[in-house]
Short mmCIF file of C-alpha atoms and ligand atoms in Angstrom, two decimals:
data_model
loop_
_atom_site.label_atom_id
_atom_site.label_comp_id
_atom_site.label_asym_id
_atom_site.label_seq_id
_atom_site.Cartn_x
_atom_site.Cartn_y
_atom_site.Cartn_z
CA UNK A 1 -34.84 -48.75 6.13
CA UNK A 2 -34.81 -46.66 2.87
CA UNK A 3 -34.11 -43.23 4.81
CA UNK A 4 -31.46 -44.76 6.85
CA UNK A 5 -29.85 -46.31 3.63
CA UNK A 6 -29.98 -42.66 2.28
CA UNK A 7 -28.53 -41.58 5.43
CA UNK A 8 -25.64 -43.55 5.24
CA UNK A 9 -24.92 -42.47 1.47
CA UNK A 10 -24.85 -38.93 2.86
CA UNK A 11 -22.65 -39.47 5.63
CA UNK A 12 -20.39 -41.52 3.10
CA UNK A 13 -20.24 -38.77 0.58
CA UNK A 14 -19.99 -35.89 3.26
CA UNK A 15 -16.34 -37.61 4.74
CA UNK A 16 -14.18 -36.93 2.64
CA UNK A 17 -14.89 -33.68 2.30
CA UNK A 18 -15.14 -33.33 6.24
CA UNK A 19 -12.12 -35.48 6.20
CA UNK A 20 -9.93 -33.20 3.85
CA UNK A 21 -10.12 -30.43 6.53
CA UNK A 22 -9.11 -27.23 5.82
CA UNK A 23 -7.90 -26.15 2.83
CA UNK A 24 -5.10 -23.44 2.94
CA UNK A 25 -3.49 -21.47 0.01
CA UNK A 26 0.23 -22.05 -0.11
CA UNK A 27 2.23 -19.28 0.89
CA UNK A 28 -0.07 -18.63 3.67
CA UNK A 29 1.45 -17.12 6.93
CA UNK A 30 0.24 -17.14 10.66
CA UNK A 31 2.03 -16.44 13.90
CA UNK A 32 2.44 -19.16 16.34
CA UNK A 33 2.16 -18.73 19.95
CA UNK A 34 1.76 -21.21 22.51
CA UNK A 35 2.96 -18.68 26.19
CA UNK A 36 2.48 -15.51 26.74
CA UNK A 37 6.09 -14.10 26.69
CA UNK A 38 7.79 -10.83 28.22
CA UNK A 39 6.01 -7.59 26.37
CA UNK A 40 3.75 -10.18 24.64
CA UNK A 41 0.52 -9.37 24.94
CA UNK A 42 -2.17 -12.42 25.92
CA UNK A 43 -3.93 -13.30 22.74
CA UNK A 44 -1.84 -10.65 20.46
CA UNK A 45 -1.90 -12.07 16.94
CA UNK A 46 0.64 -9.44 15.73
CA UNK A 47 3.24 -11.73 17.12
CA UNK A 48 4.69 -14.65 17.69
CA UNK A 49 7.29 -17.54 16.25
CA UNK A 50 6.28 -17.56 11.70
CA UNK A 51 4.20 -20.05 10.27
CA UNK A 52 4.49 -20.91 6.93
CA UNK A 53 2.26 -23.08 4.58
CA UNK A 54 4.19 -25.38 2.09
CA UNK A 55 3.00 -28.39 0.48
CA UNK A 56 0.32 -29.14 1.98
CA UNK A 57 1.77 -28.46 5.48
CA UNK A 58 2.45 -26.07 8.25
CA UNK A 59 6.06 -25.31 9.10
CA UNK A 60 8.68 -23.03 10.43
CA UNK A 61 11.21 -20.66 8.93
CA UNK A 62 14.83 -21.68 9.93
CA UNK A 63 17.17 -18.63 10.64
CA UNK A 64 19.67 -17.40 8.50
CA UNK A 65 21.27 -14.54 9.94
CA UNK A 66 23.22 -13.51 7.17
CA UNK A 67 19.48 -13.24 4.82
CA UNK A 68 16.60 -12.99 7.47
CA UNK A 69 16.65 -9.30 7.70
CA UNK A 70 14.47 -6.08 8.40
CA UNK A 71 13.07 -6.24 4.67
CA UNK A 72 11.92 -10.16 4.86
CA UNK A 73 10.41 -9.86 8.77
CA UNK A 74 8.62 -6.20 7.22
CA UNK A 75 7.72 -8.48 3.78
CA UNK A 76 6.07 -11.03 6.83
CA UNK A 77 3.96 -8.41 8.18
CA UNK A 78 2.78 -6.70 5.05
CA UNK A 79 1.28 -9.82 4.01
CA UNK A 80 -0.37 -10.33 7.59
CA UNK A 81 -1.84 -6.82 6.65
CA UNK A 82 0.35 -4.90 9.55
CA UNK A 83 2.60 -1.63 8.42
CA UNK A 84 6.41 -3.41 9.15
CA UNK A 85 8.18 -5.36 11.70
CA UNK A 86 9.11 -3.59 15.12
CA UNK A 87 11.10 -6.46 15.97
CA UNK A 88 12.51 -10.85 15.01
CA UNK A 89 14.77 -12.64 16.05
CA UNK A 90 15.63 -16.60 16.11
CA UNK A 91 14.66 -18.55 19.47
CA UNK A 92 11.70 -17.92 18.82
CA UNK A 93 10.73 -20.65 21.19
CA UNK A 94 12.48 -19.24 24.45
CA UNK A 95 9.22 -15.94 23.99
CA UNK A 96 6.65 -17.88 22.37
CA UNK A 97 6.57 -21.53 23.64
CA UNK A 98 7.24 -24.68 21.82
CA UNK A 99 5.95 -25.23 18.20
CA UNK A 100 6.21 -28.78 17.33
CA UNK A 101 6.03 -28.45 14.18
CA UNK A 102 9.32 -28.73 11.85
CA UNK A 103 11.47 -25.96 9.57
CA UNK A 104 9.84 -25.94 6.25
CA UNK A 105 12.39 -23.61 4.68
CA UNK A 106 15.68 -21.41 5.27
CA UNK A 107 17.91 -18.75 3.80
CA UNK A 108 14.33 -16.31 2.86
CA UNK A 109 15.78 -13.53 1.01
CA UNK A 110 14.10 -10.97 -0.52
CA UNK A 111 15.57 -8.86 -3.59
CA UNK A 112 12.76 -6.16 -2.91
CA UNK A 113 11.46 -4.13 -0.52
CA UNK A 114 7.79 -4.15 -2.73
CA UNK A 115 7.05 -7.36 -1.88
CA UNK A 116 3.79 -8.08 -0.61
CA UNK A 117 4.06 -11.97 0.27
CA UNK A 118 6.93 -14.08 1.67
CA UNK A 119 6.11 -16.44 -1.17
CA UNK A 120 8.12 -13.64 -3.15
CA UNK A 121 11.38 -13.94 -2.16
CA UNK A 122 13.97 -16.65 -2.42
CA UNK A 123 14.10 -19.74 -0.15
CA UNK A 124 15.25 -22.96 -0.19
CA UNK A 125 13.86 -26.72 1.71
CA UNK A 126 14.72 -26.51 4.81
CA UNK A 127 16.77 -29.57 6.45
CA UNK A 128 16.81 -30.96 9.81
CA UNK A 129 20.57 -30.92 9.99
CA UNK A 130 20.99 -27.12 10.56
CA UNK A 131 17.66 -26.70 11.77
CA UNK A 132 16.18 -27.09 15.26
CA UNK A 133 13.43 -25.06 17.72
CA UNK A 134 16.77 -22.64 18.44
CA UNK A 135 16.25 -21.34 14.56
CA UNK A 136 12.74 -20.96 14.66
CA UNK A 137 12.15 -17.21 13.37
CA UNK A 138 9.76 -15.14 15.61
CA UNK A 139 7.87 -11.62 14.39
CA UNK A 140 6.04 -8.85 16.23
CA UNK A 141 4.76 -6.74 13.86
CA UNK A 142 3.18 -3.13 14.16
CA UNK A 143 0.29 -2.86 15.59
CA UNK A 144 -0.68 -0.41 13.14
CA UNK A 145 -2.32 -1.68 9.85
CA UNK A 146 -1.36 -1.31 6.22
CA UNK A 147 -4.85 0.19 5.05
CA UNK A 148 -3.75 3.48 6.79
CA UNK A 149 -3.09 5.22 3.91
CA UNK A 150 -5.56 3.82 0.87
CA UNK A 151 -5.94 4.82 -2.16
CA UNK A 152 -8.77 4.34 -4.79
CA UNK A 153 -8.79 0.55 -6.11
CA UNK A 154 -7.01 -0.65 -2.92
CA UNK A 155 -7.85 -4.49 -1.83
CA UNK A 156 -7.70 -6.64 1.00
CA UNK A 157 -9.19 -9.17 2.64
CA UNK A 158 -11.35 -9.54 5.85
CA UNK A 159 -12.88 -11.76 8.30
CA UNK A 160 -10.96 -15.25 6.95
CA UNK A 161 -9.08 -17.41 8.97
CA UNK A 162 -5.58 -16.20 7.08
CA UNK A 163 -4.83 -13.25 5.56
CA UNK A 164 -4.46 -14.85 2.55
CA UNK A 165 -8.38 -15.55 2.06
CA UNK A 166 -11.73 -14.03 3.04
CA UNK A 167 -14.38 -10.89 2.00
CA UNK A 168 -12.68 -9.12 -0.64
CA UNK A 169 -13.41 -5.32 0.17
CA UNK A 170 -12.11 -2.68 -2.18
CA UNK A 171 -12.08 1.56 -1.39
CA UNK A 172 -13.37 3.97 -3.19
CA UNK A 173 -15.06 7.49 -2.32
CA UNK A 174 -13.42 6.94 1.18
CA UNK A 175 -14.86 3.82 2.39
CA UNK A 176 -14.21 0.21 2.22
CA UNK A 177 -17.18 -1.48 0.31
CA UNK A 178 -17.48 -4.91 -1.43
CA UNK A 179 -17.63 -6.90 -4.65
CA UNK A 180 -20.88 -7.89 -6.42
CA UNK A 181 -20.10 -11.90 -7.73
CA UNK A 182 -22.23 -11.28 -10.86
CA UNK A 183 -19.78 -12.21 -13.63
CA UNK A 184 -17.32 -13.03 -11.66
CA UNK A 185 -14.87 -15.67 -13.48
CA UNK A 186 -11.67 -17.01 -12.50
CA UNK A 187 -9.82 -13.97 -13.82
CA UNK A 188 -11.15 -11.55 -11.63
CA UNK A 189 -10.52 -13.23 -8.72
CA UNK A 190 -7.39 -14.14 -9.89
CA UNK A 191 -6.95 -10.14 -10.43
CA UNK A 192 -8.13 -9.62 -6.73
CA UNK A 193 -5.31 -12.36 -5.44
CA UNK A 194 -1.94 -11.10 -8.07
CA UNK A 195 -3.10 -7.48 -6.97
CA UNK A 196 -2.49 -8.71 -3.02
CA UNK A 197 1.10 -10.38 -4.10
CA UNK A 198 -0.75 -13.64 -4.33
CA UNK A 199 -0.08 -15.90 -7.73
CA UNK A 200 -3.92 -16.88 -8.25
CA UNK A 201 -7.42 -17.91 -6.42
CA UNK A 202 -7.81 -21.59 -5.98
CA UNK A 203 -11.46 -20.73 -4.86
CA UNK A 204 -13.78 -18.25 -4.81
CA UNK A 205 -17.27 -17.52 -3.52
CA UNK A 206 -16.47 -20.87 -0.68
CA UNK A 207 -16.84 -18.87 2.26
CA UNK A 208 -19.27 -18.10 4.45
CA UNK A 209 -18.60 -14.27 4.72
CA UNK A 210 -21.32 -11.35 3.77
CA UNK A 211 -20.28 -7.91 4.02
CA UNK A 212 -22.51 -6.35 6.55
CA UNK A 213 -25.85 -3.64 5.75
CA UNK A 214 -23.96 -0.48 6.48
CA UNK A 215 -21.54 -0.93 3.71
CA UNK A 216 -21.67 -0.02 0.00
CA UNK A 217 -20.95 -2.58 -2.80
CA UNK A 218 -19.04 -1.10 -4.98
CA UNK A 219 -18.19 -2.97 -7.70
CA UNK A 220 -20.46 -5.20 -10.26
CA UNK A 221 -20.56 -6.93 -13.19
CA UNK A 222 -16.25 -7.02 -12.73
CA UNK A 223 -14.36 -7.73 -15.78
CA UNK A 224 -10.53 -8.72 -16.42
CA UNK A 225 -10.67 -10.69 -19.25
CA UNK A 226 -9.15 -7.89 -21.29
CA UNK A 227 -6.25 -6.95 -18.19
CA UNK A 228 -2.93 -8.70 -17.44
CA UNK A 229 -5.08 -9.29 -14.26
CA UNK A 230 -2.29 -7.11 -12.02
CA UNK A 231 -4.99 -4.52 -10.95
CA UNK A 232 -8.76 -4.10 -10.29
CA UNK A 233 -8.28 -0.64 -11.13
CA UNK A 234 -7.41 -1.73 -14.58
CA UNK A 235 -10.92 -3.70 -14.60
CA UNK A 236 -13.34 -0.72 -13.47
CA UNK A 237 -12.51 2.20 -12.12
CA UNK A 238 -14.21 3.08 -8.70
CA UNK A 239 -17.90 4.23 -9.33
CA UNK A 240 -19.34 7.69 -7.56
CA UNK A 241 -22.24 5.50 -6.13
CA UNK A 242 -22.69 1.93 -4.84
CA UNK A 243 -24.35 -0.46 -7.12
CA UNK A 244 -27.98 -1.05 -6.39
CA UNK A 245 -27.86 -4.24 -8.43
CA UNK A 246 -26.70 -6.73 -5.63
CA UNK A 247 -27.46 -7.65 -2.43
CA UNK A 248 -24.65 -8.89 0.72
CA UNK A 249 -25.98 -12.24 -0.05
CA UNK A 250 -24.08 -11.64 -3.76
CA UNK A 251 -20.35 -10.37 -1.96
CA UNK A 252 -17.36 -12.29 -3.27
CA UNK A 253 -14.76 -14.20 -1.15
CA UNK A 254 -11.50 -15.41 -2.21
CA UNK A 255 -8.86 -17.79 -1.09
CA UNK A 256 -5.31 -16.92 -2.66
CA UNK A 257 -2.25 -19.20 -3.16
CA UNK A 258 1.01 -18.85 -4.31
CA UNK A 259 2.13 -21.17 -6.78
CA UNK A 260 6.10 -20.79 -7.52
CA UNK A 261 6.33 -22.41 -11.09
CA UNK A 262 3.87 -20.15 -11.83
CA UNK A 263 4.22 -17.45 -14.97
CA UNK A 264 2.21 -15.08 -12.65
CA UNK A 265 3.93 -13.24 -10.27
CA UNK A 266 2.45 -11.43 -7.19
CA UNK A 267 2.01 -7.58 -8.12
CA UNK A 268 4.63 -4.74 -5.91
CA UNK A 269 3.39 -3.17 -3.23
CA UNK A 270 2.84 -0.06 -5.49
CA UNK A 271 2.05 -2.04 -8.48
CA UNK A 272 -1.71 -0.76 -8.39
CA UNK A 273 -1.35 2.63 -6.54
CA UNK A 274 -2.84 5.37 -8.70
CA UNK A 275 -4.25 4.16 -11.59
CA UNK A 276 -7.31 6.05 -10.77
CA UNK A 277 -5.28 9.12 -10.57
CA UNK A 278 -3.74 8.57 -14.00
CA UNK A 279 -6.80 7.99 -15.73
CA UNK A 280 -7.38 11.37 -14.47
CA UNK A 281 -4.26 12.55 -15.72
CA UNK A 282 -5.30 11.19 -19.29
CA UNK A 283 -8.73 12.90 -19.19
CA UNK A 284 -7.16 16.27 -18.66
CA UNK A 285 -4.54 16.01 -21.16
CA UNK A 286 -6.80 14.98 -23.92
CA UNK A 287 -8.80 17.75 -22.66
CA UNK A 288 -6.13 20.59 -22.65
CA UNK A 289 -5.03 19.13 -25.91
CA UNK A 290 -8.73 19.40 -27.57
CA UNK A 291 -8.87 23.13 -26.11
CA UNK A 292 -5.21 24.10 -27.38
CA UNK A 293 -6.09 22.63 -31.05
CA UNK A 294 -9.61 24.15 -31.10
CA UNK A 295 -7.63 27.53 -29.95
CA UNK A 296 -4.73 26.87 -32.84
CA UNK A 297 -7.49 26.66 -35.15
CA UNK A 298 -9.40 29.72 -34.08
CA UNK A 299 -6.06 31.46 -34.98
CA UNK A 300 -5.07 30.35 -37.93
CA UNK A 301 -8.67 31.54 -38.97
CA UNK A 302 -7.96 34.64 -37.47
CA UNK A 303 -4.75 34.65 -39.16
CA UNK A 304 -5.74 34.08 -42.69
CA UNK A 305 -8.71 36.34 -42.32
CA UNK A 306 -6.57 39.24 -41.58
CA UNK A 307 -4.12 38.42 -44.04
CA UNK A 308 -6.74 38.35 -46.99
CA UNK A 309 -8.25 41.74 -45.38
CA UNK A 310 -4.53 43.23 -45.77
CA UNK A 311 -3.79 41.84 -49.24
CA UNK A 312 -7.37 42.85 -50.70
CA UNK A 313 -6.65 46.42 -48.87
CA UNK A 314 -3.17 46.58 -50.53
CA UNK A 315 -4.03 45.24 -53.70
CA UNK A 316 -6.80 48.04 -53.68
CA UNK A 317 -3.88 51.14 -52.66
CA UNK A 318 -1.07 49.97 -55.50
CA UNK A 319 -4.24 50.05 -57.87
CA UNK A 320 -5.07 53.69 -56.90
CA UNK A 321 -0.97 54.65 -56.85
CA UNK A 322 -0.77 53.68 -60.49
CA UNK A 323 -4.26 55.43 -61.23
CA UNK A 324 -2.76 58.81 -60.21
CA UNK A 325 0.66 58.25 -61.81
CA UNK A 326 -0.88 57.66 -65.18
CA UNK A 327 -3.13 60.56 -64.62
CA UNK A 328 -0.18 62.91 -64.07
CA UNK A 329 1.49 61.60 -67.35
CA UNK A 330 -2.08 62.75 -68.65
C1 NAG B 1 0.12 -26.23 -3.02
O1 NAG B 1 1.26 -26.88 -3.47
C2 NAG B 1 1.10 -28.29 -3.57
C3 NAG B 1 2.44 -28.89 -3.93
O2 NAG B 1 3.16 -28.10 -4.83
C4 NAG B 1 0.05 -28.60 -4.61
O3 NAG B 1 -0.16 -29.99 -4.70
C5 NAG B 1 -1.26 -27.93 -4.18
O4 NAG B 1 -2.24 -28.13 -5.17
C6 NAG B 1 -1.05 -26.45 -3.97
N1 NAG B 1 -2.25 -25.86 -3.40
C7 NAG B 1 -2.94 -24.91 -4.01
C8 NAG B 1 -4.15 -24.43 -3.29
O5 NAG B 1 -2.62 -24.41 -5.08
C1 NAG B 2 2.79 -26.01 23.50
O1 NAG B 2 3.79 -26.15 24.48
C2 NAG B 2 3.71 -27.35 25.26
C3 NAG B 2 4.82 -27.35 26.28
O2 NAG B 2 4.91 -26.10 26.90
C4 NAG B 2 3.80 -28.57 24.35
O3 NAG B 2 3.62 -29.74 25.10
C5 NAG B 2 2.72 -28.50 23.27
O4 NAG B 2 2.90 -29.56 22.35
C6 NAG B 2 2.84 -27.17 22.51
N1 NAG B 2 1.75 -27.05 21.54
C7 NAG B 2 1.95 -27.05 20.23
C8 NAG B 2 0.73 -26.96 19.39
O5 NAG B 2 3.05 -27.10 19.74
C1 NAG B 3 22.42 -18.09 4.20
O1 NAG B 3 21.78 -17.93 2.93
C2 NAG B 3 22.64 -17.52 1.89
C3 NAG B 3 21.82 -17.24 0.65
O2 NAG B 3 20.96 -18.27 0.32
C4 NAG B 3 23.71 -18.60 1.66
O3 NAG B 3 24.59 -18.20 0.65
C5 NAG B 3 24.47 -18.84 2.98
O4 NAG B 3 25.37 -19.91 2.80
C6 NAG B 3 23.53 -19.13 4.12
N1 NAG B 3 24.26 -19.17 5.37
C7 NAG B 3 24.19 -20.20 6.21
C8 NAG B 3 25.00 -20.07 7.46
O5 NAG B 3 23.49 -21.19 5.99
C1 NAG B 4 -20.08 -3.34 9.40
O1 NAG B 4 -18.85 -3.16 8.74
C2 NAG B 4 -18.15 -1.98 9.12
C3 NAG B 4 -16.97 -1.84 8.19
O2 NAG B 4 -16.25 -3.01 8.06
C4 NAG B 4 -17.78 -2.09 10.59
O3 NAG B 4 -17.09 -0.93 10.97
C5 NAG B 4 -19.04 -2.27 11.41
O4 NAG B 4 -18.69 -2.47 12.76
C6 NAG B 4 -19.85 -3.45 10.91
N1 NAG B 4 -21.12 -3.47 11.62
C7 NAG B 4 -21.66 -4.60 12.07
C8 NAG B 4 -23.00 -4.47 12.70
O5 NAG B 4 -21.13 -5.69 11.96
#
């Protein structure tokens, strides 16, 4: 009687969390794609009609031929982690199937070509007057990904269900490693989402996701508090060895949103690209500069020392010159 009583409490406080479902960042993007369409391949998930999520729904993107470019369907498939669009178009029902789901916003227009998220650019509410399944915008992206060409301090995320969440992996020393989550505070994962284009985490350390034996963890005991949280780099700068402080069991996940009242804005595309490399920069300068002053010095030693020599050597001839002319007066 008593367990079942306790059983019932559980179930009751387990609902409406079960109930709540899935909890997506806003800004998120997937592709939608309910056919296999000409030159689509079965399954391909670098393709299909755009997703976006708004409010606390899923919807489409209604075409606007005039703004829906090159830049914005490229700005789609950076943030699905692919290197540009190869092709988009409107329709996107006639190659992908039909989406049921309803325009969530039109006239996407992006003032940059550094953006990293949709969530970036300029949109507006979409309405159901001037949009319909014929303005659904579709995407195929390149197959190729956008980690081709890392540099030191690069993120990204793996192994969520969006792009926008999931294992946060950084590089360093040539290989993708993870993040200890000793220390970890809402400003460092907060760094981890700005740094991706993101505004801020709305949860970290929530999913299920280890990185796996054969890769280093590179990062531990993370700090941002003193950063304007654009960069990890700016936090700690990639170490020459893995940390032997953490386990897998320790990696940090993230979930990203993008909030657009927010003060934060999403960090450029190269935002974060060399800061390691400056830092080396710095460390040579003050180094030439400590060489070239210790050399000034050494010179102006020099300098003086010679100068004294030739004054006490001078000073020592006149002395003589006058001793001889007085001793031919004598
Ligand atoms: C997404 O936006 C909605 C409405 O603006 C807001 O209520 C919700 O909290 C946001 N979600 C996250 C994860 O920030
Ligand atoms: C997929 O397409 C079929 C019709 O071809 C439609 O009945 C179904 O609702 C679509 N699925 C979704 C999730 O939109
Ligand atoms: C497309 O978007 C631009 C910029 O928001 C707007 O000025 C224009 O009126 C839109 N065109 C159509 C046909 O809705
Ligand atoms: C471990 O992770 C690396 C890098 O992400 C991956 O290449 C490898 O296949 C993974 N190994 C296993 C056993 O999951």
């Amino acid at each position: 009687m008593k367990s079942s009583f306790f059983a019932l409490l559980l179930v009751c406080a387990a609902a409406p969390v079960a109930v709540q479902g899935e909890q997506v960042g806003n800004g998120t993007i997937r592709l939608f794609s309910n056919k296999t369409g000409p030159g689509v391949a079965s399954g391909a998930t670098n393709a299909g009609i755009i997703q976006i999520y708004i409010d606390d729904q899923w919807g489409n993107i209604c075409s606007n031929q005039t703004t829906f470019g090159q830049r914005e369907a490229d700005t789609v498939c950076y943030q699905l982690g692919y290197n540009g669009a190869d092709s988009f178009g409107a329709y996107g029902a006639a190659l992908f199937g039909i989406d049921t789901s309803a325009a969530v916003i039109k006239d996407v227009h992006c003032d940059s070509d550094q953006y990293q998220v949709l969530s970036q650019c300029h949109y507006s509410p979409a309405d159901s007057n001037s949009c319909s399944d014929k303005t659904d915008i579709h995407v195929t992206c390149s197959t190729t990904d956008i980690w081709g060409d890392p540099y030191d301090g690069m993120v990204r995320l793996v192994e969520g269900s969006y792009s926008s969440e999931g294992l946060v992996e950084v590089y360093c020393n040539k290989e993708w490693g993870t993040v200890c989550d000793d220390g970890i505070d809402d400003d460092e994962a907060d760094t981890v989402c700005v740094q991706l284009g993101y505004t801020k985490s709305f949860k970290w350390d929530k999913l299920p996701i280890r990185g796996n034996g054969s890769q280093p963890i590179w990062l531990d005991n993370l700090y941002c508090g003193h950063t304007d949280k654009t960069c990890i780099g700016y936090c700690q700068t990639c170490p020459s060895k893995e940390s032997t402080d953490c386990s897998h069991g320790e990696d940090l996940t993230v979930q990203c949103t993008y909030n657009k009242a927010s003060f934060e804005k999403g960090s450029l595309r190269t935002t974060c690209t060399g800061i390691e490399d400056s830092w080396w920069t710095f460390i040579h300068i003050v180094i030439i500069a400590a060489a070239g002053l210790v050399g000034f010095i050494l010179c102006c030693l020099c300098v003086c020392l010679s100068f004294c020599c030739c004054c006490a050597a001078g000073a020592k001839k006149k002395k003589k010159v006058i001793n001889t002319a007085y001793t031919q007066f004598d």
